mmCIF file of C-alpha atoms in Angstrom:
data_model
loop_
_atom_site.group_PDB
_atom_site.id
_atom_site.type_symbol
_atom_site.label_atom_id
_atom_site.label_comp_id
_atom_site.label_asym_id
_atom_site.label_seq_id
_atom_site.Cartn_x
_atom_site.Cartn_y
_atom_site.Cartn_z
ATOM 1 C CA MET A 1 177.016 95.334 14.307
ATOM 2 C CA THR A 2 180.714 94.567 14.633
ATOM 3 C CA GLU A 3 181.743 95.541 11.114
ATOM 4 C CA PRO A 4 180.220 99.034 10.917
ATOM 5 C CA MET A 5 181.598 99.862 14.360
ATOM 6 C CA HIS A 6 185.023 98.644 13.439
ATOM 7 C CA GLY A 7 184.781 100.713 10.256
ATOM 8 C CA VAL A 8 183.941 103.827 12.216
ATOM 9 C CA GLY A 9 186.826 103.059 14.565
ATOM 10 C CA GLN A 10 189.294 102.745 11.697
ATOM 11 C CA ILE A 11 188.183 106.009 10.147
ATOM 12 C CA LEU A 12 188.350 107.804 13.505
ATOM 13 C CA LEU A 13 191.789 106.348 14.193
ATOM 14 C CA GLN A 14 193.177 107.687 10.925
ATOM 15 C CA ASN A 15 191.558 111.088 11.413
ATOM 16 C CA GLN A 16 191.782 111.707 15.162
ATOM 17 C CA ALA A 17 193.663 114.953 14.773
ATOM 18 C CA HIS A 18 191.233 116.187 12.127
ATOM 19 C CA VAL A 19 188.160 115.371 14.246
ATOM 20 C CA LEU A 20 189.597 117.095 17.276
ATOM 21 C CA ASP A 21 190.576 120.183 15.268
ATOM 22 C CA ALA A 22 187.141 120.425 13.692
ATOM 23 C CA TRP A 23 185.511 120.002 17.083
ATOM 24 C CA LEU A 24 187.686 122.652 18.712
ATOM 25 C CA ALA A 25 187.058 125.005 15.793
ATOM 26 C CA ARG A 26 183.365 124.856 16.639
ATOM 27 C CA LEU A 27 183.890 125.397 20.356
ATOM 28 C CA HIS A 28 183.450 129.123 20.071
ATOM 29 C CA ASP A 29 180.034 128.683 18.452
ATOM 30 C CA THR A 30 178.798 125.787 20.564
ATOM 31 C CA ALA A 31 179.958 127.149 23.927
ATOM 32 C CA PRO A 32 180.187 130.960 23.701
ATOM 33 C CA SER A 33 180.090 131.445 27.480
ATOM 34 C CA ALA A 34 183.184 129.307 28.159
ATOM 35 C CA GLN A 35 186.071 131.243 29.695
ATOM 36 C CA PRO A 36 189.535 131.114 28.042
ATOM 37 C CA ALA A 37 190.993 129.337 31.103
ATOM 38 C CA SER A 38 188.374 126.607 31.002
ATOM 39 C CA LEU A 39 188.690 126.306 27.211
ATOM 40 C CA GLN A 40 192.298 125.115 27.597
ATOM 41 C CA LEU A 41 191.208 122.342 29.937
ATOM 42 C CA LEU A 42 188.210 121.547 27.773
ATOM 43 C CA LYS A 43 190.475 121.035 24.739
ATOM 44 C CA LEU A 44 192.523 118.439 26.623
ATOM 45 C CA GLU A 45 189.385 116.680 27.866
ATOM 46 C CA LEU A 46 187.832 116.577 24.389
ATOM 47 C CA GLY A 47 191.069 115.125 23.021
ATOM 48 C CA THR A 48 190.865 112.319 25.580
ATOM 49 C CA LEU A 49 187.223 111.752 24.673
ATOM 50 C CA VAL A 50 188.081 111.352 20.963
ATOM 51 C CA GLU A 51 190.804 108.842 21.864
ATOM 52 C CA LYS A 52 188.520 106.829 24.099
ATOM 53 C CA LEU A 53 185.743 106.926 21.538
ATOM 54 C CA THR A 54 188.084 105.609 18.865
ATOM 55 C CA ALA A 55 189.235 102.814 21.147
ATOM 56 C CA PHE A 56 185.627 101.945 21.881
ATOM 57 C CA PHE A 57 184.652 101.678 18.218
ATOM 58 C CA LEU A 58 187.740 99.575 17.480
ATOM 59 C CA THR A 59 186.721 96.974 20.083
ATOM 60 C CA GLY A 60 183.543 96.568 18.066
ATOM 61 C CA GLU A 61 181.454 95.766 21.145
ATOM 62 C CA GLY A 62 178.229 97.611 21.921
ATOM 63 C CA GLU A 63 178.686 97.277 25.671
ATOM 64 C CA GLY A 64 181.554 96.769 28.070
ATOM 65 C CA ASP A 65 184.428 98.560 29.733
ATOM 66 C CA ALA A 66 185.374 100.607 26.660
ATOM 67 C CA LEU A 67 181.884 102.155 26.518
ATOM 68 C CA LYS A 68 181.944 102.789 30.276
ATOM 69 C CA SER A 69 185.259 104.552 29.882
ATOM 70 C CA VAL A 70 183.831 106.796 27.136
ATOM 71 C CA GLU A 71 180.766 107.582 29.241
ATOM 72 C CA ALA A 72 182.904 108.389 32.265
ATOM 73 C CA GLN A 73 184.958 110.806 30.175
ATOM 74 C CA ALA A 74 181.781 112.468 28.832
ATOM 75 C CA ALA A 75 180.465 112.777 32.384
ATOM 76 C CA ALA A 76 183.743 114.361 33.496
ATOM 77 C CA ILE A 77 183.550 116.901 30.661
ATOM 78 C CA SER A 78 179.982 117.683 31.541
ATOM 79 C CA ALA A 79 180.816 118.189 35.217
ATOM 80 C CA ALA A 80 183.640 120.534 34.243
ATOM 81 C CA CYS A 81 181.240 122.469 31.999
ATOM 82 C CA ALA A 82 178.689 122.737 34.823
ATOM 83 C CA ARG A 83 181.318 124.099 37.211
ATOM 84 C CA ASP A 84 182.552 126.605 34.617
ATOM 85 C CA GLY A 85 179.034 127.966 34.209
ATOM 86 C CA LEU A 86 178.214 126.630 30.753
ATOM 87 C CA THR A 87 174.513 126.159 30.148
ATOM 88 C CA PRO A 88 173.188 122.582 29.792
ATOM 89 C CA MET A 89 172.206 123.568 26.249
ATOM 90 C CA GLU A 90 175.788 124.475 25.402
ATOM 91 C CA THR A 91 177.129 121.307 26.969
ATOM 92 C CA ALA A 92 174.697 119.080 25.068
ATOM 93 C CA THR A 93 175.300 120.995 21.810
ATOM 94 C CA LEU A 94 179.021 120.558 22.295
ATOM 95 C CA ILE A 95 178.708 116.774 22.526
ATOM 96 C CA LEU A 96 176.096 116.516 19.778
ATOM 97 C CA SER A 97 178.222 118.571 17.373
ATOM 98 C CA LEU A 98 180.501 115.531 17.216
ATOM 99 C CA LYS A 99 177.776 113.854 15.218
ATOM 100 C CA ALA A 100 178.054 116.391 12.393
ATOM 101 C CA ILE A 101 181.852 116.392 12.420
ATOM 102 C CA ALA A 102 182.346 112.625 12.449
ATOM 103 C CA GLY A 103 179.357 112.232 10.129
ATOM 104 C CA ASP A 104 181.025 114.402 7.473
ATOM 105 C CA LEU A 105 184.148 112.333 7.868
ATOM 106 C CA LEU A 106 182.246 109.061 7.419
ATOM 107 C CA ASN A 107 180.536 110.423 4.299
ATOM 108 C CA ARG A 108 183.894 111.232 2.837
ATOM 109 C CA GLU A 109 185.748 108.071 3.817
ATOM 110 C CA SER A 110 183.172 105.334 3.249
ATOM 111 C CA GLY A 111 182.651 105.534 -0.472
ATOM 112 C CA ARG A 112 181.597 101.869 -0.771
ATOM 113 C CA GLY A 113 177.892 102.233 -1.280
ATOM 114 C CA THR A 114 175.220 103.784 0.862
ATOM 115 C CA ASN A 115 174.256 100.732 2.934
ATOM 116 C CA GLU A 116 177.622 100.590 4.595
ATOM 117 C CA LEU A 117 177.557 104.339 5.204
ATOM 118 C CA ASP A 118 174.081 104.188 6.738
ATOM 119 C CA ARG A 119 175.093 101.439 9.133
ATOM 120 C CA ARG A 120 178.217 103.301 10.175
ATOM 121 C CA ARG A 121 176.338 106.539 10.721
ATOM 122 C CA ALA A 122 173.686 104.710 12.719
ATOM 123 C CA ALA A 123 176.395 103.199 14.945
ATOM 124 C CA LEU A 124 177.973 106.607 15.456
ATOM 125 C CA ASP A 125 174.676 108.415 16.095
ATOM 126 C CA ALA A 126 173.569 105.837 18.660
ATOM 127 C CA VAL A 127 176.743 106.313 20.690
ATOM 128 C CA VAL A 128 176.826 110.109 20.461
ATOM 129 C CA ASP A 129 173.145 110.353 21.427
ATOM 130 C CA LYS A 130 173.846 108.167 24.426
ATOM 131 C CA LEU A 131 176.791 110.353 25.363
ATOM 132 C CA ALA A 132 174.586 113.438 25.152
ATOM 133 C CA LEU A 133 172.153 111.854 27.602
ATOM 134 C CA VAL A 134 174.972 110.867 29.947
ATOM 135 C CA THR A 135 176.274 114.420 29.697
ATOM 136 C CA PHE A 136 172.911 115.873 30.582
ATOM 137 C CA ALA A 137 172.383 113.590 33.580
ATOM 138 C CA SER A 138 175.865 114.321 34.825
ATOM 139 C CA PHE A 139 175.393 118.068 34.313
ATOM 140 C CA VAL A 140 172.242 118.109 36.414
ATOM 141 C CA GLU A 141 173.857 115.932 39.073
ATOM 142 C CA THR A 142 176.843 118.297 39.358
ATOM 143 C CA ARG A 143 174.618 121.370 39.671
ATOM 144 C CA GLU A 144 172.473 119.624 42.283
ATOM 145 C CA GLU A 145 175.571 118.728 44.245
ATOM 146 C CA ILE A 146 176.760 122.359 44.122
ATOM 147 C CA ILE A 147 173.354 123.535 45.370
ATOM 148 C CA ARG A 148 173.335 120.934 48.158
ATOM 149 C CA ARG A 149 176.805 121.982 49.242
ATOM 150 C CA GLN A 150 175.899 125.672 49.227
ATOM 151 C CA GLY A 151 172.782 124.900 51.247
ATOM 152 C CA ARG A 152 174.828 123.108 53.881
ATOM 153 C CA ALA A 153 177.406 125.906 53.922
ATOM 154 C CA LEU A 154 174.692 128.532 54.421
ATOM 155 C CA LEU A 155 173.144 126.563 57.240
ATOM 156 C CA ASP A 156 176.488 126.410 59.012
ATOM 157 C CA LEU A 157 177.146 130.116 58.544
ATOM 158 C CA ALA A 158 173.741 131.148 59.610
ATOM 159 C CA THR A 159 173.642 130.906 63.357
ATOM 160 C CA PRO A 160 176.743 131.669 65.409
ATOM 161 C CA ALA A 161 176.279 131.839 69.182
ATOM 162 C CA LEU A 162 178.739 134.413 70.499
ATOM 163 C CA PRO A 163 179.682 134.655 74.168
ATOM 164 C CA ILE A 164 179.987 138.462 74.267
ATOM 165 C CA TRP A 165 180.170 138.943 78.022
ATOM 166 C CA ARG A 166 180.323 136.779 81.047
ATOM 167 C CA HIS A 167 176.915 135.061 81.257
ATOM 168 C CA ILE A 168 175.660 136.727 78.080
ATOM 169 C CA ILE A 169 175.347 135.064 74.680
ATOM 170 C CA LEU A 170 174.495 136.887 71.472
ATOM 171 C CA MET A 171 172.918 135.094 68.551
ATOM 172 C CA PRO A 172 172.341 137.297 65.517
ATOM 173 C CA LEU A 173 169.811 135.777 63.120
ATOM 174 C CA VAL A 174 170.209 136.676 59.471
ATOM 175 C CA GLY A 175 167.962 135.585 56.626
ATOM 176 C CA ILE A 176 164.868 133.490 56.275
ATOM 177 C CA ILE A 177 163.826 131.421 59.296
ATOM 178 C CA ASP A 178 162.235 128.235 58.022
ATOM 179 C CA THR A 179 161.408 125.209 60.124
ATOM 180 C CA GLN A 180 164.858 123.690 59.749
ATOM 181 C CA ARG A 181 166.650 126.935 60.648
ATOM 182 C CA ALA A 182 164.309 127.523 63.582
ATOM 183 C CA ARG A 183 165.039 124.079 64.959
ATOM 184 C CA GLN A 184 168.757 124.669 64.555
ATOM 185 C CA VAL A 185 168.588 128.086 66.227
ATOM 186 C CA MET A 186 166.914 126.558 69.249
ATOM 187 C CA GLU A 187 169.350 123.651 69.394
ATOM 188 C CA TRP A 188 172.472 125.799 69.104
ATOM 189 C CA LEU A 189 171.211 128.460 71.481
ATOM 190 C CA LEU A 190 170.381 125.959 74.215
ATOM 191 C CA GLU A 191 173.676 124.205 73.690
ATOM 192 C CA ALA A 192 175.571 127.506 73.951
ATOM 193 C CA LEU A 193 173.612 128.542 77.045
ATOM 194 C CA ALA A 194 174.558 125.295 78.768
ATOM 195 C CA ARG A 195 178.169 125.372 77.584
ATOM 196 C CA GLU A 196 178.847 128.985 78.571
ATOM 197 C CA GLU A 197 176.709 128.779 81.709
ATOM 198 C CA ALA A 198 175.023 131.881 80.404
ATOM 199 C CA HIS A 199 172.101 133.504 82.179
ATOM 200 C CA ILE A 200 171.013 135.626 79.277
ATOM 201 C CA ALA A 201 170.755 135.106 75.535
ATOM 202 C CA ILE A 202 170.198 137.997 73.162
ATOM 203 C CA LEU A 203 168.487 136.946 69.926
ATOM 204 C CA ASP A 204 168.939 139.721 67.396
ATOM 205 C CA VAL A 205 166.458 139.517 64.520
ATOM 206 C CA THR A 206 167.548 142.687 62.670
ATOM 207 C CA GLY A 207 168.553 140.531 59.711
ATOM 208 C CA VAL A 208 165.299 138.557 59.540
ATOM 209 C CA PRO A 209 163.215 140.023 56.700
ATOM 210 C CA LEU A 210 159.821 139.069 58.074
ATOM 211 C CA ILE A 211 158.351 137.732 61.286
ATOM 212 C CA ASP A 212 155.082 135.911 60.670
ATOM 213 C CA SER A 213 153.153 133.747 63.104
ATOM 214 C CA ARG A 214 155.329 130.765 62.242
ATOM 215 C CA VAL A 215 158.578 132.543 63.139
ATOM 216 C CA ALA A 216 156.880 134.015 66.222
ATOM 217 C CA LEU A 217 155.917 130.500 67.285
ATOM 218 C CA HIS A 218 159.514 129.321 66.935
ATOM 219 C CA LEU A 219 160.761 132.329 68.919
ATOM 220 C CA THR A 220 158.241 131.631 71.672
ATOM 221 C CA LYS A 221 159.294 127.988 71.876
ATOM 222 C CA THR A 222 162.979 128.911 72.012
ATOM 223 C CA VAL A 223 162.352 131.419 74.795
ATOM 224 C CA GLU A 224 160.340 128.854 76.730
ATOM 225 C CA ALA A 225 163.043 126.178 76.353
ATOM 226 C CA ALA A 226 165.721 128.637 77.514
ATOM 227 C CA ARG A 227 163.573 129.504 80.534
ATOM 228 C CA LEU A 228 163.586 125.835 81.513
ATOM 229 C CA LEU A 229 167.386 126.044 81.583
ATOM 230 C CA GLY A 230 167.110 129.023 83.914
ATOM 231 C CA SER A 231 168.102 131.538 81.252
ATOM 232 C CA GLN A 232 166.310 134.591 79.930
ATOM 233 C CA VAL A 233 166.084 135.517 76.267
ATOM 234 C CA ILE A 234 166.015 139.111 75.057
ATOM 235 C CA VAL A 235 164.797 139.528 71.475
ATOM 236 C CA THR A 236 166.158 142.630 69.788
ATOM 237 C CA GLY A 237 165.929 144.283 66.398
ATOM 238 C CA ILE A 238 162.216 143.974 65.629
ATOM 239 C CA SER A 239 161.649 146.714 63.051
ATOM 240 C CA PRO A 240 158.850 149.308 63.424
ATOM 241 C CA ASP A 241 157.146 147.770 60.368
ATOM 242 C CA ALA A 242 157.332 144.312 61.908
ATOM 243 C CA ALA A 243 156.040 145.612 65.255
ATOM 244 C CA GLN A 244 152.905 147.089 63.645
ATOM 245 C CA THR A 245 152.323 143.909 61.685
ATOM 246 C CA LEU A 246 152.768 141.686 64.744
ATOM 247 C CA VAL A 247 150.207 143.748 66.670
ATOM 248 C CA LYS A 248 147.666 143.278 63.853
ATOM 249 C CA LEU A 249 148.423 139.565 63.648
ATOM 250 C CA ASP A 250 147.795 139.562 67.411
ATOM 251 C CA VAL A 251 150.783 137.343 68.113
ATOM 252 C CA ASP A 252 151.363 137.023 71.830
ATOM 253 C CA LEU A 253 155.020 137.851 72.460
ATOM 254 C CA SER A 254 154.457 138.974 76.033
ATOM 255 C CA SER A 255 156.376 135.956 77.333
ATOM 256 C CA MET A 256 159.650 137.382 76.020
ATOM 257 C CA ILE A 257 161.626 140.500 76.728
ATOM 258 C CA THR A 258 161.958 142.568 73.547
ATOM 259 C CA ARG A 259 164.014 145.668 72.833
ATOM 260 C CA GLY A 260 164.164 147.759 69.680
ATOM 261 C CA THR A 261 167.899 147.747 69.245
ATOM 262 C CA LEU A 262 170.758 145.447 70.105
ATOM 263 C CA ARG A 263 172.209 148.269 72.233
ATOM 264 C CA ALA A 264 169.045 148.530 74.312
ATOM 265 C CA GLY A 265 168.992 144.741 74.595
ATOM 266 C CA LEU A 266 172.542 144.692 75.919
ATOM 267 C CA ALA A 267 171.694 147.412 78.463
ATOM 268 C CA GLU A 268 168.712 145.307 79.587
ATOM 269 C CA ALA A 269 170.971 142.266 79.889
ATOM 270 C CA PHE A 270 173.330 144.142 82.194
ATOM 271 C CA ARG A 271 170.401 145.439 84.227
ATOM 272 C CA LEU A 272 169.082 141.894 84.626
ATOM 273 C CA LEU A 273 172.487 140.580 85.656
ATOM 274 C CA GLY A 274 172.779 143.439 88.178
ATOM 275 C CA GLN A 275 175.383 142.558 90.791
ATOM 276 C CA ASN A 276 176.586 139.621 88.734
ATOM 277 C CA ALA A 277 177.626 141.740 85.738
ATOM 278 C CA LYS A 278 181.291 142.064 86.574
ATOM 279 C CA GLY A 279 183.898 141.543 83.904
ATOM 280 C CA PRO A 280 183.505 140.434 80.326
ATOM 281 C CA THR A 281 185.135 137.090 81.139
ATOM 282 C CA GLU A 282 185.705 134.791 84.097
ATOM 283 C CA THR A 283 189.406 135.652 84.368
ATOM 284 C CA MET A 284 188.768 139.367 84.747
ATOM 285 C CA LEU A 285 186.953 138.896 88.049
ATOM 286 C CA MET B 1 142.568 154.142 29.544
ATOM 287 C CA ILE B 2 142.871 151.375 32.110
ATOM 288 C CA PRO B 3 146.509 150.340 32.581
ATOM 289 C CA GLU B 4 147.506 146.687 32.259
ATOM 290 C CA PRO B 5 147.326 144.964 35.652
ATOM 291 C CA ASP B 6 150.636 143.897 37.154
ATOM 292 C CA VAL B 7 150.363 140.189 38.001
ATOM 293 C CA VAL B 8 152.678 137.928 39.990
ATOM 294 C CA SER B 9 151.889 134.323 40.716
ATOM 295 C CA VAL B 10 153.903 131.820 42.707
ATOM 296 C CA ARG B 11 153.194 128.120 42.992
ATOM 297 C CA VAL B 12 153.741 127.148 46.609
ATOM 298 C CA THR B 13 154.604 123.593 47.640
ATOM 299 C CA THR B 14 157.562 123.955 50.012
ATOM 300 C CA GLU B 15 158.832 126.477 52.550
ATOM 301 C CA ILE B 16 161.272 127.978 50.046
ATOM 302 C CA ASP B 17 158.289 128.942 47.865
ATOM 303 C CA VAL B 18 156.769 130.768 50.849
ATOM 304 C CA ALA B 19 159.840 133.004 51.075
ATOM 305 C CA GLU B 20 159.735 133.557 47.320
ATOM 306 C CA ALA B 21 156.041 134.498 47.407
ATOM 307 C CA ARG B 22 156.419 137.031 50.195
ATOM 308 C CA GLN B 23 159.505 138.610 48.619
ATOM 309 C CA GLU B 24 157.579 139.036 45.382
ATOM 310 C CA ALA B 25 154.638 140.505 47.301
ATOM 311 C CA ARG B 26 156.798 143.038 49.077
ATOM 312 C CA LYS B 27 158.567 144.075 45.863
ATOM 313 C CA LEU B 28 155.229 144.416 44.080
ATOM 314 C CA ALA B 29 153.781 146.650 46.792
ATOM 315 C CA LEU B 30 156.853 148.876 46.926
ATOM 316 C CA ARG B 31 156.907 149.094 43.123
ATOM 317 C CA HIS B 32 153.375 150.491 43.156
ATOM 318 C CA GLY B 33 154.013 153.127 45.777
ATOM 319 C CA PHE B 34 152.659 151.354 48.862
ATOM 320 C CA GLY B 35 154.308 152.390 52.147
ATOM 321 C CA THR B 36 156.772 150.083 53.897
ATOM 322 C CA VAL B 37 154.260 149.237 56.636
ATOM 323 C CA ARG B 38 151.617 148.258 54.067
ATOM 324 C CA ALA B 39 154.202 146.289 52.085
ATOM 325 C CA HIS B 40 155.330 144.512 55.235
ATOM 326 C CA GLY B 41 151.714 143.762 56.155
ATOM 327 C CA LEU B 42 150.983 142.363 52.695
ATOM 328 C CA ALA B 43 154.152 140.273 52.743
ATOM 329 C CA THR B 44 153.131 138.869 56.119
ATOM 330 C CA ALA B 45 149.614 138.082 54.868
ATOM 331 C CA VAL B 46 151.156 136.259 51.887
ATOM 332 C CA SER B 47 153.505 134.433 54.239
ATOM 333 C CA GLU B 48 150.607 133.240 56.427
ATOM 334 C CA LEU B 49 148.466 132.077 53.497
ATOM 335 C CA ALA B 50 151.403 130.452 51.687
ATOM 336 C CA MET B 51 152.495 128.621 54.830
ATOM 337 C CA ASN B 52 148.936 127.301 55.148
ATOM 338 C CA LEU B 53 149.264 125.915 51.606
ATOM 339 C CA VAL B 54 152.478 124.100 52.591
ATOM 340 C CA LEU B 55 151.081 122.770 55.872
ATOM 341 C CA HIS B 56 147.572 121.768 54.876
ATOM 342 C CA SER B 57 147.474 121.057 51.156
ATOM 343 C CA ALA B 58 149.416 117.999 50.015
ATOM 344 C CA ARG B 59 149.911 119.380 46.508
ATOM 345 C CA GLY B 60 150.423 122.979 47.650
ATOM 346 C CA GLY B 61 148.593 125.767 45.906
ATOM 347 C CA LEU B 62 148.850 129.023 44.047
ATOM 348 C CA ILE B 63 149.410 132.544 45.370
ATOM 349 C CA ARG B 64 148.434 135.215 42.859
ATOM 350 C CA LEU B 65 148.860 138.957 43.276
ATOM 351 C CA THR B 66 147.197 141.408 40.904
ATOM 352 C CA VAL B 67 147.645 145.175 41.063
ATOM 353 C CA GLN B 68 145.237 147.724 39.655
ATOM 354 C CA ASP B 69 147.273 150.901 39.750
ATOM 355 C CA ALA B 70 145.881 154.365 39.149
ATOM 356 C CA PRO B 71 147.589 157.634 40.137
ATOM 357 C CA GLU B 72 145.174 158.459 42.982
ATOM 358 C CA ALA B 73 144.562 154.944 44.297
ATOM 359 C CA ALA B 74 145.799 151.410 43.842
ATOM 360 C CA VAL B 75 144.586 148.046 45.004
ATOM 361 C CA ILE B 76 146.402 144.723 45.283
ATOM 362 C CA GLU B 77 144.296 141.618 45.068
ATOM 363 C CA LEU B 78 145.815 138.604 46.799
ATOM 364 C CA VAL B 79 144.359 135.223 45.927
ATOM 365 C CA SER B 80 145.347 131.924 47.545
ATOM 366 C CA GLU B 81 143.932 128.814 45.930
ATOM 367 C CA ASP B 82 144.410 125.146 46.583
ATOM 368 C CA ASP B 83 142.728 121.811 45.957
ATOM 369 C CA GLY B 84 143.545 120.548 49.429
ATOM 370 C CA PRO B 85 141.279 118.982 52.047
ATOM 371 C CA GLY B 86 139.217 122.132 52.662
ATOM 372 C CA ILE B 87 138.155 123.610 56.002
ATOM 373 C CA PRO B 88 135.159 121.890 57.658
ATOM 374 C CA ASP B 89 134.315 124.755 60.043
ATOM 375 C CA LEU B 90 135.199 128.199 58.673
ATOM 376 C CA GLY B 91 133.877 129.963 61.778
ATOM 377 C CA LEU B 92 136.276 127.985 63.956
ATOM 378 C CA ALA B 93 139.203 128.476 61.563
ATOM 379 C CA MET B 94 138.710 132.235 61.675
ATOM 380 C CA GLU B 95 138.761 132.246 65.496
ATOM 381 C CA ASP B 96 141.886 133.481 67.245
ATOM 382 C CA GLY B 97 143.908 130.749 68.864
ATOM 383 C CA TYR B 98 142.387 127.840 66.948
ATOM 384 C CA SER B 99 144.956 125.637 65.228
ATOM 385 C CA THR B 100 144.944 122.088 63.908
ATOM 386 C CA ARG B 101 148.706 121.884 63.480
ATOM 387 C CA GLY B 102 150.064 123.242 66.747
ATOM 388 C CA GLY B 103 150.515 126.757 65.407
ATOM 389 C CA LEU B 104 149.656 129.965 67.224
ATOM 390 C CA GLY B 105 146.244 129.980 65.573
ATOM 391 C CA CYS B 106 146.491 133.552 64.376
ATOM 392 C CA GLY B 107 147.253 132.900 60.688
ATOM 393 C CA LEU B 108 143.796 133.347 59.167
ATOM 394 C CA PRO B 109 142.301 135.833 61.666
ATOM 395 C CA GLY B 110 145.584 137.762 61.669
ATOM 396 C CA THR B 111 145.634 137.903 57.893
ATOM 397 C CA ARG B 112 142.089 139.270 57.924
ATOM 398 C CA ARG B 113 143.249 142.091 60.206
ATOM 399 C CA LEU B 114 146.235 142.850 57.966
ATOM 400 C CA VAL B 115 144.194 143.430 54.809
ATOM 401 C CA ASP B 116 141.343 145.789 53.860
ATOM 402 C CA ALA B 117 138.976 143.112 52.577
ATOM 403 C CA PHE B 118 138.965 139.379 53.158
ATOM 404 C CA ALA B 119 136.812 136.613 51.738
ATOM 405 C CA ILE B 120 137.180 132.866 52.161
ATOM 406 C CA THR B 121 135.347 130.000 50.537
ATOM 407 C CA SER B 122 136.128 126.387 51.265
ATOM 408 C CA CYS B 123 134.686 123.088 50.215
ATOM 409 C CA VAL B 124 135.636 119.949 52.111
ATOM 410 C CA GLY B 125 137.450 117.599 49.755
ATOM 411 C CA ALA B 126 137.687 120.169 46.956
ATOM 412 C CA GLY B 127 139.830 123.010 48.238
ATOM 413 C CA THR B 128 140.001 126.500 49.647
ATOM 414 C CA ARG B 129 140.069 129.922 48.018
ATOM 415 C CA ILE B 130 140.921 133.114 49.862
ATOM 416 C CA VAL B 131 140.721 136.577 48.323
ATOM 417 C CA CYS B 132 142.164 139.660 50.040
ATOM 418 C CA LEU B 133 142.374 143.300 48.989
ATOM 419 C CA VAL B 134 144.994 145.808 50.105
ATOM 420 C CA ARG B 135 144.404 149.427 49.112
ATOM 421 C CA ARG B 136 146.559 152.488 48.660
ATOM 422 C CA PRO B 137 146.327 155.069 50.194
#
């Protein structure tokens, strides 16, 4: 195995510039969705990959640090491609196109009988195929990581508890309420109620697309938990469509105070506070 | 000439799929001229049935919506199918307030009230199939 690999390495070493040029020339076809800004960076990264690949073949070893270094570089390229919005197809095609380019080169340079050529091409193909697999795994991993991060970011954005008046907290809910969100809403609301010593929490569900029995259950539980803390919850923003649907579902929401609009909910909050509704903050007393 | 039916199907295994299914249902209803209340009702029915798939069937199930649309009337057929554990006592499951998973117990009976026609068949150990019809006007 050592000789054909070393042969490939020698040929690559003498033709590094040519390989890179040929590869870059194909970039436009292999990765049409790449932006000009990312192309610049990609050119540098591909140059490094060719260098590392050459070094790897010259060592003549199938495994080891040189191979790891090549794989790491391929993974880095793939991650960059994933971030720049290239499709996995484009990324894999980009790496695999090296096979054709270097293959042509080997055909031209190894004129010493077909056996030698076959062995060299086999050595090259094995490595490039492996790189393509590494690229694909790394591509998926990068996308997954982006999705995970976005998920966490959304969860953080989703449920602010705003102290809008002395003793009154407003929590506007926007988006889909799944089990995880519902749990978080309850947790954050109770925490805010305790922290602000609030008597009333307004849960505004204008931004919740649909209230089914599951969401209703979570709302009921939240209201009940708040009641144990001595606070009342006013649910506002149930749409006329949702109201008719909830009546048909026969969900029992009689345990909570509901108002059509946030404005009406705020008015109810002030009415409930009565004498205690003085200034918006403690200092304005 | 009978127009081609408009079909949407969503495989439901996790909560995210539930949201997907009900969004598709709402869009489908609005696309075929159903009112917002009807669309909301259908979306809620889908949400209830899909959530049941997530909660009760280990491998989830399939929600399929088929529209037969004609100028004077349209009907959406909603089918929920799974190969989950099945429901031993359908009478009990259709009763208000009965729940095996600590829910409000209004999923199935509520869904029946939201749609124009409702049929359920279940076989313990083999799965459950629910068919609902929602009509326009």
